[in-house]
mmCIF file of C-alpha atoms and ligand atoms in Angstrom:
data_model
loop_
_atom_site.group_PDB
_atom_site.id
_atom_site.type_symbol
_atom_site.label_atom_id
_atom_site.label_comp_id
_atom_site.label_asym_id
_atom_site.label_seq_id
_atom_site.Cartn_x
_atom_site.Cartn_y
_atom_site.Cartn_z
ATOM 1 C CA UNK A 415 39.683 25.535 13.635
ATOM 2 C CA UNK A 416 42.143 28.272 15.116
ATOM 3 C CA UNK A 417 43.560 27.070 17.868
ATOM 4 C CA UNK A 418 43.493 30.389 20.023
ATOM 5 C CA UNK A 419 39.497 29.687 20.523
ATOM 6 C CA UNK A 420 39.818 25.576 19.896
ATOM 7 C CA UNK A 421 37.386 25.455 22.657
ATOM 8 C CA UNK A 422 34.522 27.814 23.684
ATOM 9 C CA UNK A 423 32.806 28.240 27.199
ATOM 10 C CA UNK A 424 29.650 26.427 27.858
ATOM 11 C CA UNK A 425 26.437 25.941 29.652
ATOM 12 C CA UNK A 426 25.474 22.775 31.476
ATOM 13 C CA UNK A 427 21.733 23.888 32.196
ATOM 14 C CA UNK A 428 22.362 27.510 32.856
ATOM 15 C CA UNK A 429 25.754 27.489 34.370
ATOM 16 C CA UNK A 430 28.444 28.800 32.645
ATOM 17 C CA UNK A 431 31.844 27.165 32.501
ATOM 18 C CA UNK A 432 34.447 29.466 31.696
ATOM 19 C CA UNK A 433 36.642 27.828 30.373
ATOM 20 C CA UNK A 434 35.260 24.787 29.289
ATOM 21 C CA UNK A 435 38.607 23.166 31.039
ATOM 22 C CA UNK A 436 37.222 20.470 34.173
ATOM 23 C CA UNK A 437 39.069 19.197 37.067
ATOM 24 C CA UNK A 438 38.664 15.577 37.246
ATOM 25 C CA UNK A 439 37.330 14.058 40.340
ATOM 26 C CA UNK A 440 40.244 11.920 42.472
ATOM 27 C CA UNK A 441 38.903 10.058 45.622
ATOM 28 C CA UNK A 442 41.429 11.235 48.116
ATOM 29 C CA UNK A 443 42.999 13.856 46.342
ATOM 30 C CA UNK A 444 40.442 16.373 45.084
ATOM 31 C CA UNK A 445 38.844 17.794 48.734
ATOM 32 C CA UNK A 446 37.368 20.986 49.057
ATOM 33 C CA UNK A 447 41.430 22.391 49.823
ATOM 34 C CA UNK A 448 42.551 20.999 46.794
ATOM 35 C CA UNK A 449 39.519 22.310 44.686
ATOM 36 C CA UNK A 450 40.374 25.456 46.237
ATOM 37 C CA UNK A 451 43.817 25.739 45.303
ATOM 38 C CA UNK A 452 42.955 24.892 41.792
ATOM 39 C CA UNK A 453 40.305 27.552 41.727
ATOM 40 C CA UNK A 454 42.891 30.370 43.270
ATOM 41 C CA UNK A 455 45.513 28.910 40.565
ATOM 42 C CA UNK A 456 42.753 30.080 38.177
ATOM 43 C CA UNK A 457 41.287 28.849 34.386
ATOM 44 C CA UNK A 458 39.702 25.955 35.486
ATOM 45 C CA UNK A 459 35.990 26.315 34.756
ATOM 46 C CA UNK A 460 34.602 23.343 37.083
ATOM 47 C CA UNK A 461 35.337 21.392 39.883
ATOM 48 C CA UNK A 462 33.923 18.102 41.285
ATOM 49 C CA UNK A 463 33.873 16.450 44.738
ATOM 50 C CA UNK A 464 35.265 13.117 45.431
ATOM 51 C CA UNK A 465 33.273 10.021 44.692
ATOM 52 C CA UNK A 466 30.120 9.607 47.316
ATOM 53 C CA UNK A 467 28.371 5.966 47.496
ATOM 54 C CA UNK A 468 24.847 6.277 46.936
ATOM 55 C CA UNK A 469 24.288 3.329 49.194
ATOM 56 C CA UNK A 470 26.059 4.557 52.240
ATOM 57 C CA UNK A 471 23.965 7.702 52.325
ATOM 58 C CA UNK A 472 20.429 5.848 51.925
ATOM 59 C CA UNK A 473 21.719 3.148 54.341
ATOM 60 C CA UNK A 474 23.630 5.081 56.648
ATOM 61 C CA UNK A 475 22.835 8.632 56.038
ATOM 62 C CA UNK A 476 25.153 9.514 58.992
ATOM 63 C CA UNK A 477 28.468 7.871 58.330
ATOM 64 C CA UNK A 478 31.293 9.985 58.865
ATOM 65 C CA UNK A 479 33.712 9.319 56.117
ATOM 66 C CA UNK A 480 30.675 9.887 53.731
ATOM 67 C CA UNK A 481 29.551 12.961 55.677
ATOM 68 C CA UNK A 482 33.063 14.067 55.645
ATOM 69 C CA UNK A 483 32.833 14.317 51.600
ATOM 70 C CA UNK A 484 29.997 17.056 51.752
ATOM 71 C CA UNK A 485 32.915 19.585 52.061
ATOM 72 C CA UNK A 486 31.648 21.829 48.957
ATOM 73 C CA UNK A 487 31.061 25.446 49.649
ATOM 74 C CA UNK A 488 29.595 28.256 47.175
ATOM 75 C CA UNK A 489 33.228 29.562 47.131
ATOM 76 C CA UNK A 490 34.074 26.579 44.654
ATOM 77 C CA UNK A 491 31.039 27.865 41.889
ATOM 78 C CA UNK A 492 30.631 25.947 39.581
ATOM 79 C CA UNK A 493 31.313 22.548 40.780
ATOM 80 C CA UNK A 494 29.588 18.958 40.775
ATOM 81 C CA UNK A 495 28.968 16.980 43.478
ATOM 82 C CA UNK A 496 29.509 12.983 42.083
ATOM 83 C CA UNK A 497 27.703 9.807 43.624
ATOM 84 C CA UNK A 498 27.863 6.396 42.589
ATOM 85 C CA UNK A 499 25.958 3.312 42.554
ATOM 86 C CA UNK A 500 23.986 0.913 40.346
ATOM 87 C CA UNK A 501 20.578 1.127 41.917
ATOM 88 C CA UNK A 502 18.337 3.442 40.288
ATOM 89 C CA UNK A 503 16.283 4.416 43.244
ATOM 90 C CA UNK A 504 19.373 4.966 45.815
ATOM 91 C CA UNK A 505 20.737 6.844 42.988
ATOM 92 C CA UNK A 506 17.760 8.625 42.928
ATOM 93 C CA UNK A 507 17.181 9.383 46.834
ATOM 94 C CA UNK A 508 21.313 9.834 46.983
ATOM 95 C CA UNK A 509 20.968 12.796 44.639
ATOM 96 C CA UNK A 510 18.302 14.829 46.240
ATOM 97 C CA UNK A 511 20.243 14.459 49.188
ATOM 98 C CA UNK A 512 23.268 16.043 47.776
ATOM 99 C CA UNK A 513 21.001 18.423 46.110
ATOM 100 C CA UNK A 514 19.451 19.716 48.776
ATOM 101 C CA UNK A 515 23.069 20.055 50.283
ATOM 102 C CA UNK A 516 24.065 22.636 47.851
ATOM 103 C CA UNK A 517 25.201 20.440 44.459
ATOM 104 C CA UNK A 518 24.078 23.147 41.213
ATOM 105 C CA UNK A 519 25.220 19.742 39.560
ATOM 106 C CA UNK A 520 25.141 16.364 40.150
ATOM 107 C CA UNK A 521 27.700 13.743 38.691
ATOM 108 C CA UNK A 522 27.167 9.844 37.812
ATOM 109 C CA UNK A 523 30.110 8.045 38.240
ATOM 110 C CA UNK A 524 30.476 4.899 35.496
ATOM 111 C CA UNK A 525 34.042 5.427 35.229
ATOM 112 C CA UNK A 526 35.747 3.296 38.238
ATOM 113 C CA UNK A 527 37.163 0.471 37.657
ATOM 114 C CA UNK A 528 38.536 -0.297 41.279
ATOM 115 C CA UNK A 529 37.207 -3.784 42.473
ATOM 116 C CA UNK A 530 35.531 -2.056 45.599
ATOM 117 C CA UNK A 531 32.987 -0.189 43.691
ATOM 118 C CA UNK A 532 33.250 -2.283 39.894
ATOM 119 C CA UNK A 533 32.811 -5.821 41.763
ATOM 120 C CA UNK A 534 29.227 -4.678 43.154
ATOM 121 C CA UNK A 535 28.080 -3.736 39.507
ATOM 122 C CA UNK A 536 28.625 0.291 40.366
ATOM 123 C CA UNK A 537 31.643 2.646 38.670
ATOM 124 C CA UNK A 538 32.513 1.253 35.157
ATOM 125 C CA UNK A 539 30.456 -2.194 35.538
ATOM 126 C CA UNK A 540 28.110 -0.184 34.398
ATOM 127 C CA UNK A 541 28.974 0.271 31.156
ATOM 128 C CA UNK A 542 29.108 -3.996 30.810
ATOM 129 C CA UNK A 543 24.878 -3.188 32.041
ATOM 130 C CA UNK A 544 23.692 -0.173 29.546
ATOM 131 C CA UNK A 545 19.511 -1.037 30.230
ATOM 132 C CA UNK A 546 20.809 -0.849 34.001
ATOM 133 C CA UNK A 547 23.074 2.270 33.267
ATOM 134 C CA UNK A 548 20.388 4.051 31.359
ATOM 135 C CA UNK A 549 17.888 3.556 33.953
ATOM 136 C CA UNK A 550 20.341 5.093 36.588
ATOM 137 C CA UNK A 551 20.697 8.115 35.023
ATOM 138 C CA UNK A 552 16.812 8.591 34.333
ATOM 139 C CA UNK A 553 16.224 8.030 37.579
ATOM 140 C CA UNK A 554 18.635 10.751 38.799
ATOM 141 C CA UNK A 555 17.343 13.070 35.982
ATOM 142 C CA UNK A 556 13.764 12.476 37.493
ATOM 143 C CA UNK A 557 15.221 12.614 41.131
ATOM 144 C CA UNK A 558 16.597 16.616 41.112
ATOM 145 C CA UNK A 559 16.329 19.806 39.401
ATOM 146 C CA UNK A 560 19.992 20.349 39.047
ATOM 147 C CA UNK A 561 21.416 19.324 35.826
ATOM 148 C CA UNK A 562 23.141 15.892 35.593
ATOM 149 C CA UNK A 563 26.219 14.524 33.852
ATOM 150 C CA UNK A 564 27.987 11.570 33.739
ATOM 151 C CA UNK A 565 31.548 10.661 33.672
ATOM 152 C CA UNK A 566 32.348 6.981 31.377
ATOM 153 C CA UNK A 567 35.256 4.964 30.568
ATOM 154 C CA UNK A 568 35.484 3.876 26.442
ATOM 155 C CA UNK A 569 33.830 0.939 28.028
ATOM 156 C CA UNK A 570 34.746 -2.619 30.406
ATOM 157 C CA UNK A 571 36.213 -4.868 28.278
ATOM 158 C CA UNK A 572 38.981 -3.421 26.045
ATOM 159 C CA UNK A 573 37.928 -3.211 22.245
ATOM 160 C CA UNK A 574 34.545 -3.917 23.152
ATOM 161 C CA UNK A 575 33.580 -0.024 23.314
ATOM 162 C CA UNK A 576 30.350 0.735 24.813
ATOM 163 C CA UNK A 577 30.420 3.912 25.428
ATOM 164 C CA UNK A 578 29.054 5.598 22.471
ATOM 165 C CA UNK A 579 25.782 3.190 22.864
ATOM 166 C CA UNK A 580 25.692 4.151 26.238
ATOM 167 C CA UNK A 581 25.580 8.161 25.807
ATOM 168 C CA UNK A 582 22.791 7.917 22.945
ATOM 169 C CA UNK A 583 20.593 6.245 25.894
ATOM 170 C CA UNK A 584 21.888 9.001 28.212
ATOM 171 C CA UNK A 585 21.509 11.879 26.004
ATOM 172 C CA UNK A 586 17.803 10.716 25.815
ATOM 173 C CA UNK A 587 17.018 9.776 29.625
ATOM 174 C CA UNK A 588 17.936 14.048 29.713
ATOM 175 C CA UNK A 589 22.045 13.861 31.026
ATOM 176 C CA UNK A 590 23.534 17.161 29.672
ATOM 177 C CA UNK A 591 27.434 15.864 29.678
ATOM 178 C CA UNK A 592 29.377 12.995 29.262
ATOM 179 C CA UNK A 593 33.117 13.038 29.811
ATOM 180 C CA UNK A 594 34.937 10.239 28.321
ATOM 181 C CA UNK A 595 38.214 8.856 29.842
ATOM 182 C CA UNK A 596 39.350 6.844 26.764
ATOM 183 C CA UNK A 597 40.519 3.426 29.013
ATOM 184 C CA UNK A 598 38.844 0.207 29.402
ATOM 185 C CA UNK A 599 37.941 -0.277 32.984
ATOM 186 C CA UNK A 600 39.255 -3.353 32.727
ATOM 187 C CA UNK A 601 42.885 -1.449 32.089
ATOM 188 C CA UNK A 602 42.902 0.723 34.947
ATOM 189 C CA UNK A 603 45.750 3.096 34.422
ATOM 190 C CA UNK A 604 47.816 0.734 31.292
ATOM 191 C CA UNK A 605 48.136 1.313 27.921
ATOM 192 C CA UNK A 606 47.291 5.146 26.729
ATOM 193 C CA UNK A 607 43.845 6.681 26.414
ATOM 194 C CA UNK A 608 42.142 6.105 22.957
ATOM 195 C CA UNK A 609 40.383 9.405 22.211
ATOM 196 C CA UNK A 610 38.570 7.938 18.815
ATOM 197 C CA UNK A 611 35.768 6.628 21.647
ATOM 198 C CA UNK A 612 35.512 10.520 23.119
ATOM 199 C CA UNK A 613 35.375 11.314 18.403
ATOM 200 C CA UNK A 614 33.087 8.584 17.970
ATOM 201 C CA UNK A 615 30.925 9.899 21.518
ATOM 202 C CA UNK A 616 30.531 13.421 19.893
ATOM 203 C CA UNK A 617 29.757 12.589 16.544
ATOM 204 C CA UNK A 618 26.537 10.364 17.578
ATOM 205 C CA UNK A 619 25.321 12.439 20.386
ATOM 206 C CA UNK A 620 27.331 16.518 20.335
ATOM 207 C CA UNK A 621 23.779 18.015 18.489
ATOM 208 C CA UNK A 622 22.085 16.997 22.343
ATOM 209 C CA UNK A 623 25.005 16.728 24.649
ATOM 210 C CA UNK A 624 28.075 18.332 25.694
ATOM 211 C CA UNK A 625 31.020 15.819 25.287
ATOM 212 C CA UNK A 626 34.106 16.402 27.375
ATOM 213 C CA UNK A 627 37.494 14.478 26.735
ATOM 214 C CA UNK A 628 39.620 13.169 29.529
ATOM 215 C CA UNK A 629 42.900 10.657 29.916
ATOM 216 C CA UNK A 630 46.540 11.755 29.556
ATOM 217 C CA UNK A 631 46.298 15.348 28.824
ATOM 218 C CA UNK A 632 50.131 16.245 30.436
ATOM 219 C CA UNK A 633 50.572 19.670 28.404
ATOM 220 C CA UNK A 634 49.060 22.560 26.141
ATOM 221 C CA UNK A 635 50.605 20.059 23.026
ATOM 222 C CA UNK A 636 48.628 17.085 23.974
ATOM 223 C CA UNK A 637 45.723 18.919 24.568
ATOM 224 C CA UNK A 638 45.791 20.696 21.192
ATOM 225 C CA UNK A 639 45.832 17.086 19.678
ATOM 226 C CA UNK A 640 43.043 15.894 21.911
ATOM 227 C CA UNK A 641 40.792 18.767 20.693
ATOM 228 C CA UNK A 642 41.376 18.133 17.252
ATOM 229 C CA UNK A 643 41.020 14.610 17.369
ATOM 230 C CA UNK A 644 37.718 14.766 19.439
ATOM 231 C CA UNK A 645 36.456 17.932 18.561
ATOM 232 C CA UNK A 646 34.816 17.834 22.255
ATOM 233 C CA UNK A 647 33.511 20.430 24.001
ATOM 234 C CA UNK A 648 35.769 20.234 26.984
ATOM 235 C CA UNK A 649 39.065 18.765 28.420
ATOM 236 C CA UNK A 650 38.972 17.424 31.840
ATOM 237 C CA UNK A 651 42.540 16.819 33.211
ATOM 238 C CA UNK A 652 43.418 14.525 36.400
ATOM 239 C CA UNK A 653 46.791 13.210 37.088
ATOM 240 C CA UNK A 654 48.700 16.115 35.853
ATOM 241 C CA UNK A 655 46.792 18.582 37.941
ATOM 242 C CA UNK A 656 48.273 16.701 40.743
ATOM 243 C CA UNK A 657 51.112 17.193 39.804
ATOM 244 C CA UNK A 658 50.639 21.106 38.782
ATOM 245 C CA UNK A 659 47.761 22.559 39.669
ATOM 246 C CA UNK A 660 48.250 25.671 37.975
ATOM 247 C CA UNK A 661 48.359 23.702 34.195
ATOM 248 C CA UNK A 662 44.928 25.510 33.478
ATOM 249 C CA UNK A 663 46.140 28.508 32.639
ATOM 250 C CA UNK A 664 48.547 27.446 30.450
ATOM 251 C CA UNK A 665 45.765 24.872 28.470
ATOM 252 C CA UNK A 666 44.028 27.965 28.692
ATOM 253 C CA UNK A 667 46.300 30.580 26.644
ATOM 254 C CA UNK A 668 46.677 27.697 23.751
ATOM 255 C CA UNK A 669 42.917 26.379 23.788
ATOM 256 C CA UNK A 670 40.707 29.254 24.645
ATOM 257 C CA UNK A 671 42.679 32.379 23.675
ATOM 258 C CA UNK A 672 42.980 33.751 27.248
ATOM 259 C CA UNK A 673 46.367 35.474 28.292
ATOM 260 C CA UNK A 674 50.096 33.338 28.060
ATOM 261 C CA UNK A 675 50.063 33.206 32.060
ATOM 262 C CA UNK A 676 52.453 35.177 33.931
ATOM 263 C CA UNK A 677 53.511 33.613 37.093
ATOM 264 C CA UNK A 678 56.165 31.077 37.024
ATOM 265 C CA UNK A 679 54.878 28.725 39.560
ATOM 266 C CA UNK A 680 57.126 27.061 42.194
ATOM 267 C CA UNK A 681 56.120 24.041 43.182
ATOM 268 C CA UNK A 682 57.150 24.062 46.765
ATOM 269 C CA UNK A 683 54.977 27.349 47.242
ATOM 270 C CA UNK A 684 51.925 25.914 45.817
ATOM 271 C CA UNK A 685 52.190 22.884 48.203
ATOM 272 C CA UNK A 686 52.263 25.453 50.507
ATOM 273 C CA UNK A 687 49.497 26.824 50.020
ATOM 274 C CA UNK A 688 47.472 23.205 49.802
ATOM 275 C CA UNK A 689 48.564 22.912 53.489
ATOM 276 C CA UNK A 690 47.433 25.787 54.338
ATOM 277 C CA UNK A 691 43.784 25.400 52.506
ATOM 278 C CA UNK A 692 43.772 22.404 54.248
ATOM 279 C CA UNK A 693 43.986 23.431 57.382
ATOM 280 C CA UNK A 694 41.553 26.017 57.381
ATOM 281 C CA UNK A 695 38.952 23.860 55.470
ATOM 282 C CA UNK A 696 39.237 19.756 56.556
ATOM 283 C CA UNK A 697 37.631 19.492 59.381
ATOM 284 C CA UNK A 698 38.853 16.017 60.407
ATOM 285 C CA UNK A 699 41.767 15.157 63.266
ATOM 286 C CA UNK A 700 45.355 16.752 62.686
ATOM 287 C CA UNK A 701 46.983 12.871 62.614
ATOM 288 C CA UNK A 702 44.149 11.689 59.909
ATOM 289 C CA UNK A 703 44.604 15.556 57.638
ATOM 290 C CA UNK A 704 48.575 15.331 57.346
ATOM 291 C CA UNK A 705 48.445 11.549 56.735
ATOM 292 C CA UNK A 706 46.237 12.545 53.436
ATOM 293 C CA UNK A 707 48.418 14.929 52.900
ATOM 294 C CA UNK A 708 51.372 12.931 52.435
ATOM 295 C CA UNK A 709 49.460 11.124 49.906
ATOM 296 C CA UNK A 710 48.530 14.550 48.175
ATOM 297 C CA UNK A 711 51.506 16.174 48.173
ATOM 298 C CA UNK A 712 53.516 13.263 46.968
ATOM 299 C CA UNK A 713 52.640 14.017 43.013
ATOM 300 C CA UNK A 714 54.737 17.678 43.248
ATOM 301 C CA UNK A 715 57.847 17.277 41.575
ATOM 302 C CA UNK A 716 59.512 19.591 44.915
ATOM 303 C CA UNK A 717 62.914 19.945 43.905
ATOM 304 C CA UNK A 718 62.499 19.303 40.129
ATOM 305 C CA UNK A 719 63.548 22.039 37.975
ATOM 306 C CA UNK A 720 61.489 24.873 36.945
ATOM 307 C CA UNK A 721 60.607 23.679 33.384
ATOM 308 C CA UNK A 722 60.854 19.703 33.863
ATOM 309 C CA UNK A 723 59.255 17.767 31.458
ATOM 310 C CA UNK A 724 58.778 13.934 32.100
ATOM 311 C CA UNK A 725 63.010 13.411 33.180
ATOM 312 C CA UNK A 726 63.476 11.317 35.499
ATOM 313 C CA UNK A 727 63.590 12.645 39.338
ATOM 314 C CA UNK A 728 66.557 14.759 40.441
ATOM 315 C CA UNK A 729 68.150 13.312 43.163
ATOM 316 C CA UNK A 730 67.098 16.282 45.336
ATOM 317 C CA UNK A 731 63.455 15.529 44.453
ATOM 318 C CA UNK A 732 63.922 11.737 46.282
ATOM 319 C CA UNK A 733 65.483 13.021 48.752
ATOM 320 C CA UNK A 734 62.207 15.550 49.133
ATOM 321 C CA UNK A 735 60.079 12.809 48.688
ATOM 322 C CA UNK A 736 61.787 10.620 51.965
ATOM 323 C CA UNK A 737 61.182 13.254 54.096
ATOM 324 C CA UNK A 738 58.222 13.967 53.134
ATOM 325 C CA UNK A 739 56.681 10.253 53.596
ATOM 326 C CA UNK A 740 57.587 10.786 57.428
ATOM 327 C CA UNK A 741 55.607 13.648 58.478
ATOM 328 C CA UNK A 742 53.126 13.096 61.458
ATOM 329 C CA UNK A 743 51.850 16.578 61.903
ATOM 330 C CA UNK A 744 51.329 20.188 60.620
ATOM 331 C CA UNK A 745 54.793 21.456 62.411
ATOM 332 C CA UNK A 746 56.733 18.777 60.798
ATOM 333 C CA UNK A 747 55.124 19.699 57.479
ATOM 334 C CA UNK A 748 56.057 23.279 58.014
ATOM 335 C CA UNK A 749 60.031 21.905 59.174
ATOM 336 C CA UNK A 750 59.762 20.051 56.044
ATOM 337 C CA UNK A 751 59.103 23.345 53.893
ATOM 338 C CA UNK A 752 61.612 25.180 55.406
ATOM 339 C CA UNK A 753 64.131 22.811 54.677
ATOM 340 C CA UNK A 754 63.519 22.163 51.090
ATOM 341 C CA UNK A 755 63.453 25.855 50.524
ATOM 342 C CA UNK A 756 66.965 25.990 52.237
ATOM 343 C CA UNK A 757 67.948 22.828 49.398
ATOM 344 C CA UNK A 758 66.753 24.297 47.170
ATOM 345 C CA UNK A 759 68.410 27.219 47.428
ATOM 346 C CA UNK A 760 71.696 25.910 47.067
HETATM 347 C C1 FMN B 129 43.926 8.876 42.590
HETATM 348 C C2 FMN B 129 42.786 8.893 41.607
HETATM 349 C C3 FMN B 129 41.478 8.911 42.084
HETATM 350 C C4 FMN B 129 40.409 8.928 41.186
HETATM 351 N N1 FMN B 129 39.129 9.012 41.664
HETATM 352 C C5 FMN B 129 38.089 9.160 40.807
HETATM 353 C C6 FMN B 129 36.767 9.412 41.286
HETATM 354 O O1 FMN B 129 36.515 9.537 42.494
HETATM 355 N N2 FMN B 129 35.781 9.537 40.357
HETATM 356 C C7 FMN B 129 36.019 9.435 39.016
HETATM 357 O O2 FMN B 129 35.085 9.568 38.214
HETATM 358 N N3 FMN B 129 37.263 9.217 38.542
HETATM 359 C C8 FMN B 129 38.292 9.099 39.398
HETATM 360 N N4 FMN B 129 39.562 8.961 38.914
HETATM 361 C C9 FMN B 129 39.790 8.985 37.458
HETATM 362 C C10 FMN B 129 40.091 10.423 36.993
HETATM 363 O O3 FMN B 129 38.985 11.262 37.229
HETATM 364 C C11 FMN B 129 40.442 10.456 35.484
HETATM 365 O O4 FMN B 129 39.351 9.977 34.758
HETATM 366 C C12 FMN B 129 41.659 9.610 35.160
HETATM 367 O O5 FMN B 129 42.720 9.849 36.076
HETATM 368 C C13 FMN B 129 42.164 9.875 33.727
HETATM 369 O O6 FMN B 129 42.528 11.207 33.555
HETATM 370 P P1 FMN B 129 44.092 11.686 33.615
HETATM 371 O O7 FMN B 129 44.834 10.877 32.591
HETATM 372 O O8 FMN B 129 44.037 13.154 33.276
HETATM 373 O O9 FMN B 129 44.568 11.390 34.988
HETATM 374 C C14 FMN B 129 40.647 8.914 39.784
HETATM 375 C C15 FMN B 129 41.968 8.889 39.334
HETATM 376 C C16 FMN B 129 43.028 8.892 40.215
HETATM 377 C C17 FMN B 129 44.435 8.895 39.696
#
């Protein structure tokens, strides 16, 4: 394998992603002005909405925080719109909804582990159910015309993998994807992603599916390893995009042979640009936006050097961070900006 085309675009159904590099989905993080900003940073060849209960929209079709998720727009092409849930037929009417709303794909969620959405058999309880889980995404295959993928953990209980079981029976109830975050649900966020599940994944099912690896990807390097290890079809990368947005382009120049990227991104800029996005797209009330944002902004290491690797933070970069926790509206955020540009600049 060269590792200038280590991975290839692809087709899910008939739409291309170029490059085969994903954004992961992030309840509260990845809204339409954070998809956005990813897309503008460029080399990222899918995005995917936030988590959307399946329940809530056949039980309460009109609840706002769920209607406030259906903030995807053809300017974000391609991108996948992902519900959860554990009953096949809410699945099922859940998907045409969002189907009929615009989604060219839609996503099954068996990945969360949190106890709001695992305790109630949904998310990554799933994978501790695989007749349930199979017949969840054959109903959603049935349900819409779109294509369908699903997003896994290795599997619930750690060294009890079930994830390779579980994508044969997807693979054959028609899903074209699975991405596989290599952690237990039962680990949350410990220990370190085992990408021998993701190998194991494309080995028994990469002649009918695409396979897409996810979990601790921080860097060009790790990603390199990931591919080799998995030989996947994809990378899909959360928590660092986060905290920079704009690592696409560089997985992009090692993996898929596209040009070393030229811009020498500034952190501070780019979370400029977020709030911006943000307040042209989220349509919800100023107090409710720049509280989110907070929470979304907090991952930028503003006032870390240029090239920081994992160091610990400057003191500049707590002292960013304090500030930051305090703002209450968009003028404070833009105070805020002006004055760590003025730090920094000393
Ligand atoms: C704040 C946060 C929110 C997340 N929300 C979702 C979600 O809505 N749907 C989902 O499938 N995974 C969700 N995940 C899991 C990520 O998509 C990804 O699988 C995980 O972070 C591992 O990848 P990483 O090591 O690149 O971060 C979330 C992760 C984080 C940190």
């Amino acid at each position: 394998m060269t590792t200038e085309t280590a991975l290839r675009p692809f087709r899910i159904g008939d739409i291309l992603v170029d490059p085969p590099l994903l954004l992961a989905p992030m309840a509260g993080h990845t809204n339409v002005a954070f998809r956005t900003l990813v897309r503008e940073l460029g080399s990222c060849g899918l995005v995917c909405s936030e988590l959307i209960s399946s329940h809530v929209l056949t039980t309460n079709p009109q609840s706002r925080k769920t209607r406030d998720l259906f903030d995807w727009s053809d300017r974000e092409w391609p991108f996948a719109v992902q519900l959860f849930g554990a009953d096949p037929a809410e699945m099922a009417h859940a998907a045409r909804v969002v189907e009929s709303a615009g989604a060219p794909i839609v996503d099954i969620n068996m990945g969360c582990w949190v106890p709001k959405v695992a305790k109630k058999g949904c998310g990554a309880a799933l994978l501790d159910n695989l007749p349930l889980a199979t017949e969840v995404v054959q109903a959603v295959v049935e349900a819409v015309q779109v294509p369908v993928t699903v997003k896994v953990r290795a599997g619930f209980v750690p060294g009890q993998p079930t994830a390779v079981d579980f994508a044969c029976g997807a693979a054959k109830a028609g899903a074209k994807l699975v991405t596989v975050h290599g952690r237990y649900a039962k680990q949350g966020f410990k220990g370190e992603s085992d990408h021998t599940i993701a190998a194991r994944v494309k080995e028994a099912v990469g002649d009918r599916m695409l396979v897409v690896a996810n979990g601790d990807i921080l860097d060009p390097h790790s990603a390199r390893e990931i591919v080799e290890q998995t030989n996947c079809d994809g990378l899909m990368v959360g928590r660092e995009a986060l905290r920079r947005p704009w690592i696409f382009a560089q997985l992009a120049h090692t993996l898929c042979g596209h040009p070393p990227p030229n811009e020498r991104h500034r952190p501070l800029s780019i979370a400029r640009r977020q709030v911006e996005l943000t307040e042209k797209w989220v349509k919800k009330p100023e107090k409710i936006v720049v509280r989110e944002l907070r929470g979304q902004l907090l991952p930028y290491r503003l006032g870390a050097p240029t090239h920081y690797r994992n160091e610990k933070r400057a003191p500049l970069e707590n002292e960013l961070r304090q500030l930051l926790v305090k703002v209450q509206t968009f003028e404070d955020l833009e105070n805020f900006f002006c004055h760590a540009e003025t730090r920094l600049q000393k």
